[in-house]
Coordinates of C-alpha atoms in Angstrom, one line a residue:
M124 CA 0.0 0.0 0.0
W125 CA 2.8 2.4 0.9
A126 CA 4.4 1.8 -2.6
L127 CA 1.2 2.7 -4.3
T128 CA 0.8 5.8 -2.1
L129 CA 4.3 7.1 -3.0
I130 CA 3.8 6.4 -6.7
S131 CA 0.5 8.2 -6.6
A132 CA 2.0 11.1 -4.7
G133 CA 4.7 11.5 -7.3
S134 CA 2.1 11.3 -10.1
V135 CA 0.3 14.2 -8.6
F136 CA 3.2 16.3 -7.3
F137 CA 5.3 16.8 -10.5
P138 CA 2.4 17.5 -12.9
G139 CA 0.7 19.6 -10.2
L140 CA 3.9 21.6 -9.6
F141 CA 4.1 22.2 -13.4
L142 CA 0.5 23.4 -13.7
L143 CA 0.9 25.6 -10.6
S144 CA 4.1 27.2 -11.9
K145 CA 2.6 27.8 -15.4
L146 CA -0.6 29.4 -14.0
T147 CA 1.4 31.6 -11.7
L148 CA 3.7 32.8 -14.5
R149 CA 0.7 33.4 -16.8
H150 CA -1.6 35.2 -14.4
M151 CA 0.7 36.9 -12.0
M152 CA 3.7 37.6 -14.3
G153 CA 1.7 38.1 -17.5
W154 CA 3.8 35.5 -19.5
G155 CA 2.5 33.8 -22.6
E156 CA 1.5 30.2 -22.6
G157 CA 4.6 28.9 -24.4
D158 CA 7.2 30.8 -22.2
A159 CA 5.3 29.8 -19.0
A160 CA 5.3 26.1 -20.1
V161 CA 9.0 26.0 -21.0
V162 CA 10.2 27.7 -17.8
S163 CA 7.8 25.6 -15.7
T164 CA 9.2 22.5 -17.2
R165 CA 12.8 23.6 -16.3
L166 CA 11.6 24.5 -12.8
V167 CA 10.1 21.1 -12.2
S168 CA 13.2 19.3 -13.5
S169 CA 15.4 21.4 -11.1
V170 CA 13.1 20.7 -8.1
Q171 CA 13.3 17.0 -8.9
A172 CA 17.0 17.2 -9.2
V173 CA 17.4 19.0 -5.8
M174 CA 15.2 16.4 -4.2
A175 CA 17.1 13.5 -5.7
S176 CA 20.5 15.0 -4.9
S177 CA 19.4 15.7 -1.3
A178 CA 18.2 12.1 -0.9
G179 CA 21.5 10.9 -2.4
C180 CA 23.5 12.9 0.0
V181 CA 21.6 11.5 3.0
I182 CA 21.8 7.9 1.8
V183 CA 25.5 8.0 0.9
S184 CA 26.5 9.6 4.1
S185 CA 24.4 7.1 6.1
C186 CA 25.7 3.9 4.6
R187 CA 29.0 2.7 6.0
D188 CA 28.8 -0.8 4.4
V189 CA 28.2 -0.1 0.7
M190 CA 26.4 -3.3 0.2
E191 CA 24.5 -4.2 3.4
D192 CA 23.5 -0.9 5.0
R193 CA 20.0 0.3 4.2
H194 CA 18.2 3.6 4.3
W195 CA 14.4 4.0 4.0
L196 CA 14.8 7.0 1.6
T197 CA 16.3 4.7 -1.1
D198 CA 13.1 2.8 -2.0
A199 CA 10.9 5.7 -1.0
Y200 CA 12.4 8.1 -3.5
I201 CA 12.6 5.5 -6.3
L202 CA 8.8 5.1 -5.9
F203 CA 8.1 8.8 -5.6
A204 CA 10.3 9.9 -8.5
T205 CA 9.6 7.3 -11.1
P206 CA 6.4 9.1 -12.3
Y207 CA 8.5 12.1 -13.0
F208 CA 10.1 10.5 -16.0
A209 CA 6.8 9.7 -17.6
Y210 CA 5.6 13.3 -16.8
D211 CA 8.8 14.8 -18.3
I212 CA 8.3 13.1 -21.7
Y213 CA 4.9 14.9 -22.0
A214 CA 6.3 18.1 -20.6
M215 CA 9.1 18.2 -23.1
F216 CA 6.6 17.6 -25.9
L217 CA 4.6 20.6 -24.7
C218 CA 7.8 22.7 -24.9
H219 CA 8.4 21.4 -28.4
W220 CA 4.8 22.1 -29.4
H221 CA 4.9 25.7 -28.1
K222 CA 8.2 26.4 -29.8
L223 CA 6.6 25.5 -33.1
Q224 CA 3.9 28.1 -32.6
V225 CA 6.4 30.9 -32.1
K226 CA 6.4 33.2 -35.1
G227 CA 9.7 33.0 -36.9
H228 CA 10.8 29.8 -35.1
E229 CA 9.4 27.6 -37.8
E230 CA 12.3 28.3 -40.0
E231 CA 14.5 26.3 -37.7
Q232 CA 12.3 23.2 -37.8
Q233 CA 12.5 20.4 -40.3
Q234 CA 10.5 20.8 -43.5
E235 CA 7.8 18.3 -42.7
E236 CA 7.1 20.2 -39.5
L237 CA 6.8 23.4 -41.4
G238 CA 4.0 22.0 -43.5
A239 CA 2.0 20.7 -40.6
V240 CA 2.7 23.0 -37.7
R241 CA -0.9 22.8 -36.6
S242 CA -0.9 19.0 -36.6
R243 CA -0.3 17.4 -33.3
G244 CA 0.6 14.1 -35.0
A245 CA 3.3 15.7 -37.1
A246 CA 4.5 17.6 -34.0
V247 CA 4.8 14.3 -32.1
V248 CA 6.9 12.7 -34.9
G249 CA 9.1 15.8 -35.0
Y250 CA 9.5 15.7 -31.3
L251 CA 10.5 12.1 -31.2
R252 CA 13.1 12.7 -33.9
R253 CA 14.6 15.6 -32.2
E254 CA 14.5 14.2 -28.6
V255 CA 14.9 10.5 -29.4
L256 CA 17.8 10.0 -27.0
M257 CA 16.1 11.8 -24.1
V258 CA 12.8 9.9 -24.7
L259 CA 14.6 6.5 -24.8
H260 CA 16.6 7.5 -21.6
H261 CA 13.3 8.3 -19.8
V262 CA 11.6 5.1 -21.0
F263 CA 14.6 3.0 -20.0
M264 CA 14.6 4.6 -16.5
V265 CA 10.9 3.6 -16.0
A266 CA 11.0 0.2 -17.8
F267 CA 14.4 -1.1 -16.6
C268 CA 16.0 1.0 -13.9
F269 CA 12.8 1.1 -11.8
P270 CA 12.4 -2.7 -11.4
A271 CA 16.2 -3.1 -11.2
S272 CA 16.6 -0.6 -8.4
L273 CA 13.5 -1.6 -6.5
L274 CA 13.2 -5.4 -7.0
W275 CA 16.2 -7.1 -8.6
R276 CA 18.9 -5.7 -6.3
Q277 CA 16.9 -7.3 -3.3
G278 CA 17.7 -4.6 -0.8
K279 CA 21.5 -4.6 -1.5
G280 CA 23.6 -1.6 -2.3
D281 CA 21.7 1.4 -1.1
Y282 CA 25.0 3.3 -1.1
F283 CA 25.3 2.8 -4.9
Q284 CA 21.7 3.9 -5.4
G285 CA 22.4 7.0 -3.5
L286 CA 25.4 7.8 -5.7
L287 CA 23.1 7.4 -8.7
F288 CA 20.7 10.0 -7.2
L289 CA 23.6 12.4 -7.1
A290 CA 23.8 12.3 -10.9
E291 CA 21.0 14.9 -10.8
L292 CA 23.3 17.5 -9.3
S293 CA 24.0 18.7 -12.8
T294 CA 20.4 19.2 -13.8
P295 CA 19.7 22.7 -12.3
S296 CA 22.6 24.2 -14.2
V297 CA 21.6 22.4 -17.4
C298 CA 18.1 23.8 -17.1
L299 CA 19.2 27.3 -16.2
G300 CA 21.5 27.3 -19.3
K301 CA 18.7 26.4 -21.6
V302 CA 16.5 29.1 -20.2
L303 CA 19.2 31.7 -20.6
I304 CA 19.8 30.6 -24.2
Q305 CA 16.0 30.8 -24.8
Y306 CA 16.0 34.4 -23.7
K307 CA 19.2 35.3 -25.6
K308 CA 21.3 35.7 -22.4
Q309 CA 24.1 33.5 -23.6
H310 CA 26.6 36.4 -23.5
T311 CA 25.9 37.4 -19.9
L312 CA 28.2 36.7 -16.9
L313 CA 25.5 34.5 -15.4
H314 CA 25.5 32.3 -18.4
K315 CA 29.3 32.0 -18.3
L316 CA 29.4 31.1 -14.6
N317 CA 26.5 28.7 -15.0
G318 CA 28.5 27.1 -17.9
V319 CA 31.4 26.5 -15.6
V320 CA 29.2 24.9 -12.9
M321 CA 27.5 22.8 -15.6
L322 CA 30.7 21.4 -17.0
L323 CA 32.1 20.6 -13.5
T324 CA 28.9 19.0 -12.1
F325 CA 28.1 17.1 -15.3
F326 CA 31.6 15.7 -15.6
T327 CA 31.8 14.8 -11.9
C328 CA 28.3 13.5 -11.3
R329 CA 27.6 11.8 -14.6
V330 CA 30.8 11.0 -16.5
V331 CA 33.0 10.0 -13.6
L332 CA 30.1 8.5 -11.7
F333 CA 29.9 5.1 -13.5
P334 CA 33.6 4.3 -13.3
Y335 CA 33.5 5.3 -9.6
L336 CA 30.7 2.8 -9.0
Y337 CA 32.9 0.0 -10.2
Y338 CA 35.9 1.3 -8.3
A339 CA 34.0 1.6 -5.0
Y340 CA 32.8 -2.0 -5.3
S341 CA 36.3 -3.2 -6.2
R342 CA 37.6 -1.6 -2.9
Y343 CA 34.7 -3.1 -1.0
A344 CA 35.3 -6.6 -2.3
S345 CA 39.1 -6.3 -2.4
I346 CA 39.2 -7.4 -6.0
P347 CA 40.9 -5.9 -9.1
L348 CA 38.8 -3.2 -10.9
Y349 CA 38.4 -5.3 -14.1
S350 CA 37.0 -8.2 -12.1
V351 CA 34.0 -6.2 -11.0
L352 CA 32.5 -6.7 -14.5
L353 CA 32.6 -10.4 -14.0
V354 CA 31.0 -10.5 -10.6
A355 CA 28.5 -7.6 -10.8
P356 CA 24.9 -8.5 -11.6
W357 CA 24.0 -8.3 -15.3
Q358 CA 21.4 -5.6 -14.6
C359 CA 24.2 -3.3 -13.3
N360 CA 26.4 -4.0 -16.2
L361 CA 23.6 -3.5 -18.8
G362 CA 22.5 -0.3 -17.1
A363 CA 26.0 1.2 -17.1
A364 CA 26.6 0.0 -20.7
L365 CA 23.6 1.9 -21.9
L366 CA 23.6 5.0 -19.7
W367 CA 27.3 5.9 -19.5
P368 CA 27.8 6.3 -23.3
L369 CA 24.8 8.6 -23.3
Q370 CA 26.3 10.8 -20.6
L371 CA 29.6 10.9 -22.6
Y372 CA 27.7 12.0 -25.7
W373 CA 25.8 14.7 -23.9
F374 CA 29.0 15.9 -22.2
T375 CA 30.7 16.1 -25.6
L376 CA 27.8 18.3 -26.8
I377 CA 28.2 20.6 -23.8
C378 CA 31.9 20.9 -24.4
R379 CA 31.3 21.7 -28.1
G380 CA 28.9 24.4 -27.1
A381 CA 31.3 25.9 -24.6
L382 CA 34.1 25.8 -27.2
R383 CA 32.0 27.4 -29.8
L384 CA 31.0 30.2 -27.5
F385 CA 34.6 30.7 -26.5
T386 CA 36.1 30.7 -30.0
R387 CA 33.3 33.0 -31.2
R388 CA 34.2 35.5 -28.5
L389 CA 37.9 35.3 -29.4
N390 CA 37.2 35.9 -33.1
A391 CA 34.9 38.8 -32.5
P392 CA 36.3 42.1 -33.9
P393 CA 37.8 44.4 -31.3
K394 CA 35.7 47.4 -30.3
T395 CA 38.1 50.3 -31.2
F396 CA 37.0 53.8 -32.2
K397 CA 38.3 55.8 -35.0
P398 CA 37.5 59.4 -36.0
D399 CA 35.9 59.8 -39.4
H400 CA 35.9 62.8 -41.7
G401 CA 32.8 64.3 -40.2
G402 CA 34.3 64.5 -36.7
C403 CA 32.5 61.5 -35.3
L404 CA 33.9 58.6 -33.4
T405 CA 33.0 55.5 -35.3
Q406 CA 33.3 52.0 -33.8
S407 CA 35.6 49.9 -36.0
N408 CA 33.0 47.2 -36.4
G409 CA 30.4 49.8 -37.5
C410 CA 28.0 49.1 -34.7
T411 CA 27.7 52.5 -33.0
H412 CA 28.4 56.2 -33.7
H413 CA 28.9 59.0 -31.2
Q414 CA 28.9 62.7 -32.1
T415 CA 31.8 64.7 -30.6
D416 CA 31.6 68.4 -29.7
R417 CA 33.0 70.8 -32.3
H418 CA 33.8 74.4 -31.4

């Protein structure tokens, strides 16, 4: 009964928070439907990430024996958070749908979406094509990781489950970065600082995480690192084999974006001013003009 209660609570909490945030932004802040939906989606993702990371910190700090020690938060948060991934698939589609409705944004979409921007069916196809990896990730979390974490591990390894919760530490900075880009704030100091935090947290909590799981167990069992692959349950190896390359791919995309922004800034023309024949100071890149006093 308690399992059903927690699943039901999560099924209500995450969509409810999304609707509450969207209504608040629309009616109290005067935002449009699309902007409110996109920002609300990022907000719910960040809230879930903070909750998961907090649970992970409590679990990891409480488990001295990485295999035998248990903490009630482990199973409880798995049950509560699983509905989030189902909700997020739909929330991401709403964001995709609203972006298609923004005037001028259609030019960035694929041609088949341009011809049927009012068709939900075509929008679903376009959404699945654009977000296929994220959708598959969420489906895998519900269809495989949920039973693996709750049933197949048979109460063992709460410490490792807590470490997996800590992977969400990078999510708030990822969400903030997307919001800043959406509102053309990618050249602000906040975006640069957030980018540094995102790189560090994503690398530490997602890229390094999976090798560390195997390293931690090798120390616990006093066996060589390569031997862990042979003794670990197949569910653990399968989950790591599918999820770790995905994190590496996303981290590569983040690094490419950061490098592109950095090189674009380096290649930008210097903002020097030169006097022209009319007595004006003209910026060398032709952006602004300032009239000087003439006596």
